[in-house]
Amino acid sequence: MTTISCGAYSLQLAPTDLNGNPLPQGTTLVSANISGGTTIGQIIPNAVPDTYFVIPHTIPVTPGPTCLVGGATTATDTFDIIVASPLGSPVVYHYSINYPIP
């Protein structure tokens, strides 16, 4: 993802199984392996509730402190979101964020 802003960006994830169904109750989402100065806020909700519907999870992503709106170059930071169901193996999704710097 690329941003020209230095404010928090709300990444929305709605994880499903292979058939498009909601993941099991208790499946968790956590951030890991954050590089650079980017910060990841609290994932809301951080676990799948008991539901028959796929619900979005909001992940606040804030570019590093060197971010400068209108900067001449860009920096790239990376982070992982790990989705772990109660009985399955965790799945890691890798993301990168590009943002302007001086």
GROMACS .gro file of N, CA, C and O in nm:
model
  408
    1MET      N    1   0.084  -0.116   0.000
    1MET     CA    2   0.000   0.000   0.000
    1MET      C    3   0.089   0.123   0.000
    1MET      O    4   0.201   0.119   0.050
    2THR      N    5   0.039   0.230  -0.058
    2THR     CA    6   0.114   0.355  -0.067
    2THR      C    7   0.026   0.466  -0.012
    2THR      O    8  -0.094   0.471  -0.038
    3THR      N    9   0.087   0.556   0.063
    3THR     CA   10   0.014   0.669   0.117
    3THR      C   11   0.093   0.797   0.093
    3THR      O   12   0.216   0.793   0.088
    4ILE      N   13   0.022   0.909   0.075
    4ILE     CA   14   0.088   1.039   0.065
    4ILE      C   15   0.066   1.116   0.195
    4ILE      O   16   0.114   1.226   0.212
    5SER      N   17  -0.006   1.054   0.288
    5SER     CA   18  -0.036   1.113   0.418
    5SER      C   19   0.056   1.054   0.523
    5SER      O   20   0.114   0.948   0.504
    6CYS      N   21   0.069   1.123   0.634
    6CYS     CA   22   0.148   1.071   0.745
    6CYS      C   23   0.060   1.028   0.862
    6CYS      O   24   0.110   0.988   0.967
    7GLY      N   25  -0.069   1.036   0.846
    7GLY     CA   26  -0.162   0.994   0.951
    7GLY      C   27  -0.188   0.846   0.946
    7GLY      O   28  -0.142   0.774   0.856
    8ALA      N   29  -0.263   0.799   1.043
    8ALA     CA   30  -0.297   0.657   1.051
    8ALA      C   31  -0.385   0.618   0.933
    8ALA      O   32  -0.472   0.693   0.890
    9TYR      N   33  -0.359   0.500   0.881
    9TYR     CA   34  -0.436   0.442   0.771
    9TYR      C   35  -0.508   0.322   0.827
    9TYR      O   36  -0.448   0.241   0.898
   10SER      N   37  -0.636   0.307   0.797
   10SER     CA   38  -0.714   0.192   0.846
   10SER      C   39  -0.716   0.082   0.742
   10SER      O   40  -0.790   0.089   0.644
   11LEU      N   41  -0.634  -0.020   0.762
   11LEU     CA   42  -0.633  -0.137   0.677
   11LEU      C   43  -0.749  -0.226   0.721
   11LEU      O   44  -0.763  -0.257   0.840
   12GLN      N   45  -0.835  -0.263   0.628
   12GLN     CA   46  -0.951  -0.347   0.659
   12GLN      C   47  -0.929  -0.487   0.603
   12GLN      O   48  -0.903  -0.501   0.484
   13LEU      N   49  -0.937  -0.587   0.688
   13LEU     CA   50  -0.927  -0.727   0.646
   13LEU      C   51  -1.055  -0.799   0.686
   13LEU      O   52  -1.105  -0.780   0.796
   14ALA      N   53  -1.104  -0.882   0.596
   14ALA     CA   54  -1.221  -0.965   0.624
   14ALA      C   55  -1.185  -1.109   0.585
   14ALA      O   56  -1.224  -1.158   0.479
   15PRO      N   57  -1.108  -1.177   0.670
   15PRO     CA   58  -1.061  -1.312   0.634
   15PRO      C   59  -1.175  -1.413   0.630
   15PRO      O   60  -1.269  -1.407   0.708
   16THR      N   61  -1.163  -1.505   0.533
   16THR     CA   62  -1.264  -1.610   0.514
   16THR      C   63  -1.192  -1.743   0.492
   16THR      O   64  -1.072  -1.747   0.467
   17ASP      N   65  -1.271  -1.850   0.494
   17ASP     CA   66  -1.214  -1.980   0.457
   17ASP      C   67  -1.216  -1.993   0.305
   17ASP      O   68  -1.252  -1.899   0.233
   18LEU      N   69  -1.177  -2.108   0.254
   18LEU     CA   70  -1.168  -2.128   0.109
   18LEU      C   71  -1.302  -2.116   0.037
   18LEU      O   72  -1.307  -2.091  -0.084
   19ASN      N   73  -1.412  -2.130   0.111
   19ASN     CA   74  -1.546  -2.121   0.053
   19ASN      C   75  -1.613  -1.987   0.076
   19ASN      O   76  -1.732  -1.970   0.047
   20GLY      N   77  -1.540  -1.891   0.132
   20GLY     CA   78  -1.596  -1.759   0.159
   20GLY      C   79  -1.674  -1.748   0.288
   20GLY      O   80  -1.741  -1.648   0.312
   21ASN      N   81  -1.666  -1.850   0.373
   21ASN     CA   82  -1.736  -1.848   0.502
   21ASN      C   83  -1.650  -1.778   0.608
   21ASN      O   84  -1.529  -1.773   0.597
   22PRO      N   85  -1.715  -1.728   0.714
   22PRO     CA   86  -1.637  -1.667   0.822
   22PRO      C   87  -1.547  -1.772   0.887
   22PRO      O   88  -1.578  -1.891   0.888
   23LEU      N   89  -1.434  -1.727   0.938
   23LEU     CA   90  -1.344  -1.817   1.010
   23LEU      C   91  -1.406  -1.854   1.145
   23LEU      O   92  -1.496  -1.786   1.194
   24PRO      N   93  -1.358  -1.961   1.206
   24PRO     CA   94  -1.418  -2.006   1.333
   24PRO      C   95  -1.403  -1.904   1.446
   24PRO      O   96  -1.308  -1.826   1.449
   25GLN      N   97  -1.500  -1.909   1.536
   25GLN     CA   98  -1.494  -1.825   1.656
   25GLN      C   99  -1.361  -1.848   1.725
   25GLN      O  100  -1.315  -1.962   1.738
   26GLY      N  101  -1.299  -1.740   1.771
   26GLY     CA  102  -1.173  -1.750   1.842
   26GLY      C  103  -1.050  -1.737   1.754
   26GLY      O  104  -0.938  -1.731   1.803
   27THR      N  105  -1.069  -1.732   1.622
   27THR     CA  106  -0.956  -1.707   1.532
   27THR      C  107  -0.901  -1.569   1.566
   27THR      O  108  -0.976  -1.473   1.582
   28THR      N  109  -0.770  -1.560   1.579
   28THR     CA  110  -0.707  -1.433   1.620
   28THR      C  111  -0.628  -1.370   1.507
   28THR      O  112  -0.580  -1.439   1.417
   29LEU      N  113  -0.614  -1.238   1.514
   29LEU     CA  114  -0.531  -1.162   1.422
   29LEU      C  115  -0.431  -1.083   1.506
   29LEU      O  116  -0.471  -1.011   1.599
   30VAL      N  117  -0.303  -1.098   1.475
   30VAL     CA  118  -0.198  -1.025   1.547
   30VAL      C  119  -0.098  -0.971   1.446
   30VAL      O  120  -0.080  -1.028   1.339
   31SER      N  121  -0.032  -0.861   1.483
   31SER     CA  122   0.073  -0.807   1.397
   31SER      C  123   0.208  -0.858   1.447
   31SER      O  124   0.225  -0.891   1.564
   32ALA      N  125   0.304  -0.867   1.353
   32ALA     CA  126   0.438  -0.917   1.388
   32ALA      C  127   0.538  -0.867   1.285
   32ALA      O  128   0.501  -0.818   1.178
   33ASN      N  129   0.664  -0.879   1.317
   33ASN     CA  130   0.775  -0.850   1.225
   33ASN      C  131   0.764  -0.712   1.161
   33ASN      O  132   0.779  -0.697   1.039
   34ILE      N  133   0.741  -0.611   1.243
   34ILE     CA  134   0.724  -0.475   1.193
   34ILE      C  135   0.862  -0.413   1.171
   34ILE      O  136   0.943  -0.409   1.263
   35SER      N  137   0.889  -0.368   1.047
   35SER     CA  138   1.019  -0.309   1.018
   35SER      C  139   1.006  -0.157   1.008
   35SER      O  140   0.898  -0.104   0.985
   36GLY      N  141   1.118  -0.090   1.024
   36GLY     CA  142   1.119   0.055   1.013
   36GLY      C  143   1.045   0.118   1.129
   36GLY      O  144   1.025   0.058   1.234
   37GLY      N  145   0.998   0.241   1.108
   37GLY     CA  146   0.931   0.314   1.215
   37GLY      C  147   0.780   0.302   1.214
   37GLY      O  148   0.713   0.362   1.297
   38THR      N  149   0.725   0.228   1.118
   38THR     CA  150   0.580   0.212   1.112
   38THR      C  151   0.528   0.147   1.240
   38THR      O  152   0.592   0.058   1.294
   39THR      N  153   0.412   0.193   1.285
   39THR     CA  154   0.350   0.132   1.402
   39THR      C  155   0.215   0.074   1.363
   39THR      O  156   0.146   0.125   1.275
   40ILE      N  157   0.180  -0.034   1.429
   40ILE     CA  158   0.052  -0.100   1.408
   40ILE      C  159  -0.026  -0.088   1.538
   40ILE      O  160   0.022  -0.129   1.644
   41GLY      N  161  -0.144  -0.029   1.530
   41GLY     CA  162  -0.228  -0.013   1.649
   41GLY      C  163  -0.303  -0.141   1.682
   41GLY      O  164  -0.282  -0.246   1.622
   42GLN      N  165  -0.393  -0.129   1.777
   42GLN     CA  166  -0.473  -0.244   1.819
   42GLN      C  167  -0.569  -0.287   1.708
   42GLN      O  168  -0.642  -0.206   1.653
   43ILE      N  169  -0.568  -0.414   1.674
   43ILE     CA  170  -0.658  -0.469   1.573
   43ILE      C  171  -0.796  -0.484   1.636
   43ILE      O  172  -0.811  -0.542   1.743
   44ILE      N  173  -0.898  -0.428   1.567
   44ILE     CA  174  -1.034  -0.428   1.623
   44ILE      C  175  -1.129  -0.494   1.525
   44ILE      O  176  -1.142  -0.447   1.413
   45PRO      N  177  -1.198  -0.599   1.564
   45PRO     CA  178  -1.169  -0.683   1.680
   45PRO      C  179  -1.047  -0.771   1.649
   45PRO      O  180  -1.017  -0.797   1.534
   46ASN      N  181  -0.980  -0.814   1.754
   46ASN     CA  182  -0.859  -0.895   1.733
   46ASN      C  183  -0.889  -1.045   1.730
   46ASN      O  184  -0.800  -1.126   1.713
   47ALA      N  185  -1.017  -1.080   1.744
   47ALA     CA  186  -1.058  -1.221   1.734
   47ALA      C  187  -1.195  -1.227   1.667
   47ALA      O  188  -1.275  -1.134   1.677
   48VAL      N  189  -1.219  -1.336   1.598
   48VAL     CA  190  -1.347  -1.356   1.530
   48VAL      C  191  -1.452  -1.395   1.635
   48VAL      O  192  -1.433  -1.490   1.710
   49PRO      N  193  -1.563  -1.318   1.641
   49PRO     CA  194  -1.669  -1.355   1.736
   49PRO      C  195  -1.753  -1.470   1.681
   49PRO      O  196  -1.735  -1.513   1.568
   50ASP      N  197  -1.846  -1.517   1.760
   50ASP     CA  198  -1.939  -1.621   1.716
   50ASP      C  199  -2.040  -1.555   1.623
   50ASP      O  200  -2.128  -1.482   1.667
   51THR      N  201  -2.026  -1.579   1.493
   51THR     CA  202  -2.112  -1.513   1.395
   51THR      C  203  -2.124  -1.599   1.269
   51THR      O  204  -2.039  -1.683   1.243
   52TYR      N  205  -2.231  -1.576   1.196
   52TYR     CA  206  -2.250  -1.642   1.067
   52TYR      C  207  -2.207  -1.551   0.952
   52TYR      O  208  -2.221  -1.587   0.836
   53PHE      N  209  -2.160  -1.432   0.985
   53PHE     CA  210  -2.125  -1.333   0.884
   53PHE      C  211  -1.976  -1.304   0.887
   53PHE      O  212  -1.913  -1.307   0.993
   54VAL      N  213  -1.919  -1.274   0.772
   54VAL     CA  214  -1.780  -1.230   0.764
   54VAL      C  215  -1.776  -1.086   0.811
   54VAL      O  216  -1.853  -1.002   0.762
   55ILE      N  217  -1.693  -1.058   0.909
   55ILE     CA  218  -1.684  -0.921   0.960
   55ILE      C  219  -1.545  -0.865   0.931
   55ILE      O  220  -1.446  -0.938   0.932
   56PRO      N  221  -1.538  -0.733   0.904
   56PRO     CA  222  -1.407  -0.674   0.880
   56PRO      C  223  -1.332  -0.650   1.011
   56PRO      O  224  -1.393  -0.626   1.116
   57HIS      N  225  -1.202  -0.657   1.002
   57HIS     CA  226  -1.114  -0.626   1.114
   57HIS      C  227  -1.035  -0.503   1.074
   57HIS      O  228  -0.979  -0.497   0.964
   58THR      N  229  -1.030  -0.402   1.161
   58THR     CA  230  -0.962  -0.277   1.132
   58THR      C  231  -0.823  -0.279   1.195
   58THR      O  232  -0.809  -0.306   1.315
   59ILE      N  233  -0.723  -0.251   1.111
   59ILE     CA  234  -0.583  -0.251   1.157
   59ILE      C  235  -0.527  -0.111   1.133
   59ILE      O  236  -0.501  -0.073   1.018
   60PRO      N  237  -0.507  -0.031   1.239
   60PRO     CA  238  -0.450   0.103   1.222
   60PRO      C  239  -0.300   0.095   1.193
   60PRO      O  240  -0.224   0.040   1.271
   61VAL      N  241  -0.259   0.150   1.078
   61VAL     CA  242  -0.119   0.150   1.036
   61VAL      C  243  -0.073   0.294   1.027
   61VAL      O  244  -0.134   0.374   0.954
   62THR      N  245   0.033   0.331   1.101
   62THR     CA  246   0.084   0.468   1.099
   62THR      C  247   0.227   0.467   1.046
   62THR      O  248   0.312   0.395   1.098
   63PRO      N  249   0.252   0.545   0.939
   63PRO     CA  250   0.388   0.552   0.884
   63PRO      C  251   0.489   0.597   0.988
   63PRO      O  252   0.455   0.660   1.089
   64GLY      N  253   0.616   0.568   0.961
   64GLY     CA  254   0.726   0.601   1.053
   64GLY      C  255   0.740   0.750   1.080
   64GLY      O  256   0.685   0.834   1.007
   65PRO      N  257   0.819   0.785   1.183
   65PRO     CA  258   0.833   0.925   1.225
   65PRO      C  259   0.906   1.012   1.122
   65PRO      O  260   0.899   1.134   1.130
   66THR      N  261   0.975   0.951   1.026
   66THR     CA  262   1.042   1.031   0.923
   66THR      C  263   0.948   1.070   0.810
   66THR      O  264   0.990   1.138   0.717
   67CYS      N  265   0.822   1.030   0.818
   67CYS     CA  266   0.724   1.062   0.714
   67CYS      C  267   0.710   1.214   0.702
   67CYS      O  268   0.703   1.286   0.802
   68LEU      N  269   0.709   1.262   0.578
   68LEU     CA  270   0.693   1.405   0.551
   68LEU      C  271   0.603   1.420   0.429
   68LEU      O  272   0.640   1.379   0.319
   69VAL      N  273   0.486   1.480   0.450
   69VAL     CA  274   0.393   1.502   0.339
   69VAL      C  275   0.465   1.587   0.233
   69VAL      O  276   0.525   1.689   0.265
   70GLY      N  277   0.463   1.541   0.110
   70GLY     CA  278   0.529   1.613   0.002
   70GLY      C  279   0.678   1.584  -0.006
   70GLY      O  280   0.750   1.651  -0.081
   71GLY      N  281   0.726   1.485   0.069
   71GLY     CA  282   0.868   1.451   0.067
   71GLY      C  283   0.915   1.411  -0.071
   71GLY      O  284   0.838   1.366  -0.155
   72ALA      N  285   1.045   1.429  -0.096
   72ALA     CA  286   1.102   1.406  -0.229
   72ALA      C  287   1.121   1.259  -0.262
   72ALA      O  288   1.124   1.222  -0.378
   73THR      N  289   1.135   1.175  -0.162
   73THR     CA  290   1.155   1.032  -0.186
   73THR      C  291   1.056   0.953  -0.100
   73THR      O  292   0.974   1.011  -0.030
   74THR      N  293   1.067   0.821  -0.106
   74THR     CA  294   0.977   0.739  -0.025
   74THR      C  295   1.056   0.637   0.056
   74THR      O  296   1.168   0.600   0.020
   75ALA      N  297   0.996   0.593   0.164
   75ALA     CA  298   1.051   0.484   0.246
   75ALA      C  299   0.950   0.370   0.240
   75ALA      O  300   0.830   0.391   0.221
   76THR      N  301   1.000   0.249   0.257
   76THR     CA  302   0.913   0.132   0.259
   76THR      C  303   0.938   0.053   0.386
   76THR      O  304   1.051   0.016   0.416
   77ASP      N  305   0.833   0.034   0.464
   77ASP     CA  306   0.838  -0.051   0.583
   77ASP      C  307   0.750  -0.173   0.557
   77ASP      O  308   0.664  -0.170   0.469
   78THR      N  309   0.772  -0.278   0.634
   78THR     CA  310   0.694  -0.400   0.616
   78THR      C  311   0.640  -0.447   0.750
   78THR      O  312   0.693  -0.413   0.856
   79PHE      N  313   0.535  -0.528   0.742
   79PHE     CA  314   0.479  -0.590   0.862
   79PHE      C  315   0.399  -0.711   0.821
   79PHE      O  316   0.362  -0.728   0.704
   80ASP      N  317   0.375  -0.799   0.917
   80ASP     CA  318   0.296  -0.920   0.894
   80ASP      C  319   0.170  -0.916   0.978
   80ASP      O  320   0.171  -0.861   1.089
   81ILE      N  321   0.064  -0.973   0.926
   81ILE     CA  322  -0.057  -1.000   1.002
   81ILE      C  323  -0.072  -1.152   1.005
   81ILE      O  324  -0.073  -1.217   0.901
   82ILE      N  325  -0.079  -1.207   1.126
   82ILE     CA  326  -0.089  -1.351   1.143
   82ILE      C  327  -0.232  -1.385   1.183
   82ILE      O  328  -0.284  -1.332   1.282
   83VAL      N  329  -0.295  -1.472   1.105
   83VAL     CA  330  -0.432  -1.516   1.131
   83VAL      C  331  -0.422  -1.661   1.180
   83VAL      O  332  -0.373  -1.747   1.107
   84ALA      N  333  -0.465  -1.684   1.303
   84ALA     CA  334  -0.453  -1.818   1.363
   84ALA      C  335  -0.589  -1.867   1.410
   84ALA      O  336  -0.649  -1.809   1.500
   85SER      N  337  -0.637  -1.974   1.345
   85SER     CA  338  -0.763  -2.033   1.389
   85SER      C  339  -0.736  -2.129   1.503
   85SER      O  340  -0.624  -2.177   1.519
   86PRO      N  341  -0.839  -2.158   1.584
   86PRO     CA  342  -0.817  -2.243   1.703
   86PRO      C  343  -0.759  -2.381   1.672
   86PRO      O  344  -0.679  -2.433   1.748
   87LEU      N  345  -0.796  -2.442   1.557
   87LEU     CA  346  -0.750  -2.578   1.528
   87LEU      C  347  -0.656  -2.586   1.408
   87LEU      O  348  -0.605  -2.694   1.378
   88GLY      N  349  -0.634  -2.476   1.338
   88GLY     CA  350  -0.552  -2.480   1.218
   88GLY      C  351  -0.414  -2.420   1.239
   88GLY      O  352  -0.379  -2.373   1.348
   89SER      N  353  -0.334  -2.424   1.135
   89SER     CA  354  -0.201  -2.363   1.137
   89SER      C  355  -0.215  -2.214   1.109
   89SER      O  356  -0.294  -2.174   1.024
   90PRO      N  357  -0.134  -2.131   1.175
   90PRO     CA  358  -0.139  -1.987   1.148
   90PRO      C  359  -0.099  -1.957   1.003
   90PRO      O  360  -0.015  -2.025   0.945
   91VAL      N  361  -0.163  -1.854   0.948
   91VAL     CA  362  -0.132  -1.808   0.813
   91VAL      C  363  -0.077  -1.667   0.825
   91VAL      O  364  -0.136  -1.583   0.894
   92VAL      N  365   0.036  -1.641   0.759
   92VAL     CA  366   0.102  -1.511   0.767
   92VAL      C  367   0.078  -1.435   0.637
   92VAL      O  368   0.103  -1.486   0.528
   93TYR      N  369   0.028  -1.312   0.650
   93TYR     CA  370   0.008  -1.222   0.537
   93TYR      C  371   0.110  -1.109   0.550
   93TYR      O  372   0.117  -1.042   0.653
   94HIS      N  373   0.190  -1.089   0.445
   94HIS     CA  374   0.297  -0.990   0.447
   94HIS      C  375   0.250  -0.864   0.375
   94HIS      O  376   0.195  -0.872   0.265
   95TYR      N  377   0.272  -0.748   0.438
   95TYR     CA  378   0.233  -0.620   0.380
   95TYR      C  379   0.352  -0.526   0.379
   95TYR      O  380   0.443  -0.538   0.461
   96SER      N  381   0.347  -0.430   0.287
   96SER     CA  382   0.447  -0.323   0.288
   96SER      C  383   0.371  -0.190   0.275
   96SER      O  384   0.261  -0.185   0.218
   97ILE      N  385   0.428  -0.086   0.333
   97ILE     CA  386   0.370   0.048   0.323
   97ILE      C  387   0.479   0.142   0.273
   97ILE      O  388   0.591   0.142   0.325
   98ASN      N  389   0.447   0.217   0.169
   98ASN     CA  390   0.537   0.319   0.115
   98ASN      C  391   0.485   0.454   0.158
   98ASN      O  392   0.366   0.483   0.143
   99TYR      N  393   0.574   0.540   0.207
   99TYR     CA  394   0.532   0.673   0.251
   99TYR      C  395   0.640   0.776   0.220
   99TYR      O  396   0.758   0.740   0.206
  100PRO      N  397   0.602   0.904   0.206
  100PRO     CA  398   0.698   1.007   0.167
  100PRO      C  399   0.792   1.043   0.282
  100PRO      O  400   0.752   1.048   0.398
  101ILE      N  401   0.918   1.069   0.246
  101ILE     CA  402   1.018   1.116   0.343
  101ILE      C  403   1.095   1.233   0.279
  101ILE      O  404   1.091   1.251   0.158
  102PRO      N  405   1.166   1.309   0.361
  102PRO     CA  406   1.242   1.424   0.305
  102PRO      C  407   1.349   1.382   0.206
  102PRO      O  408   1.398   1.275   0.206
   0.00000   0.00000   0.00000
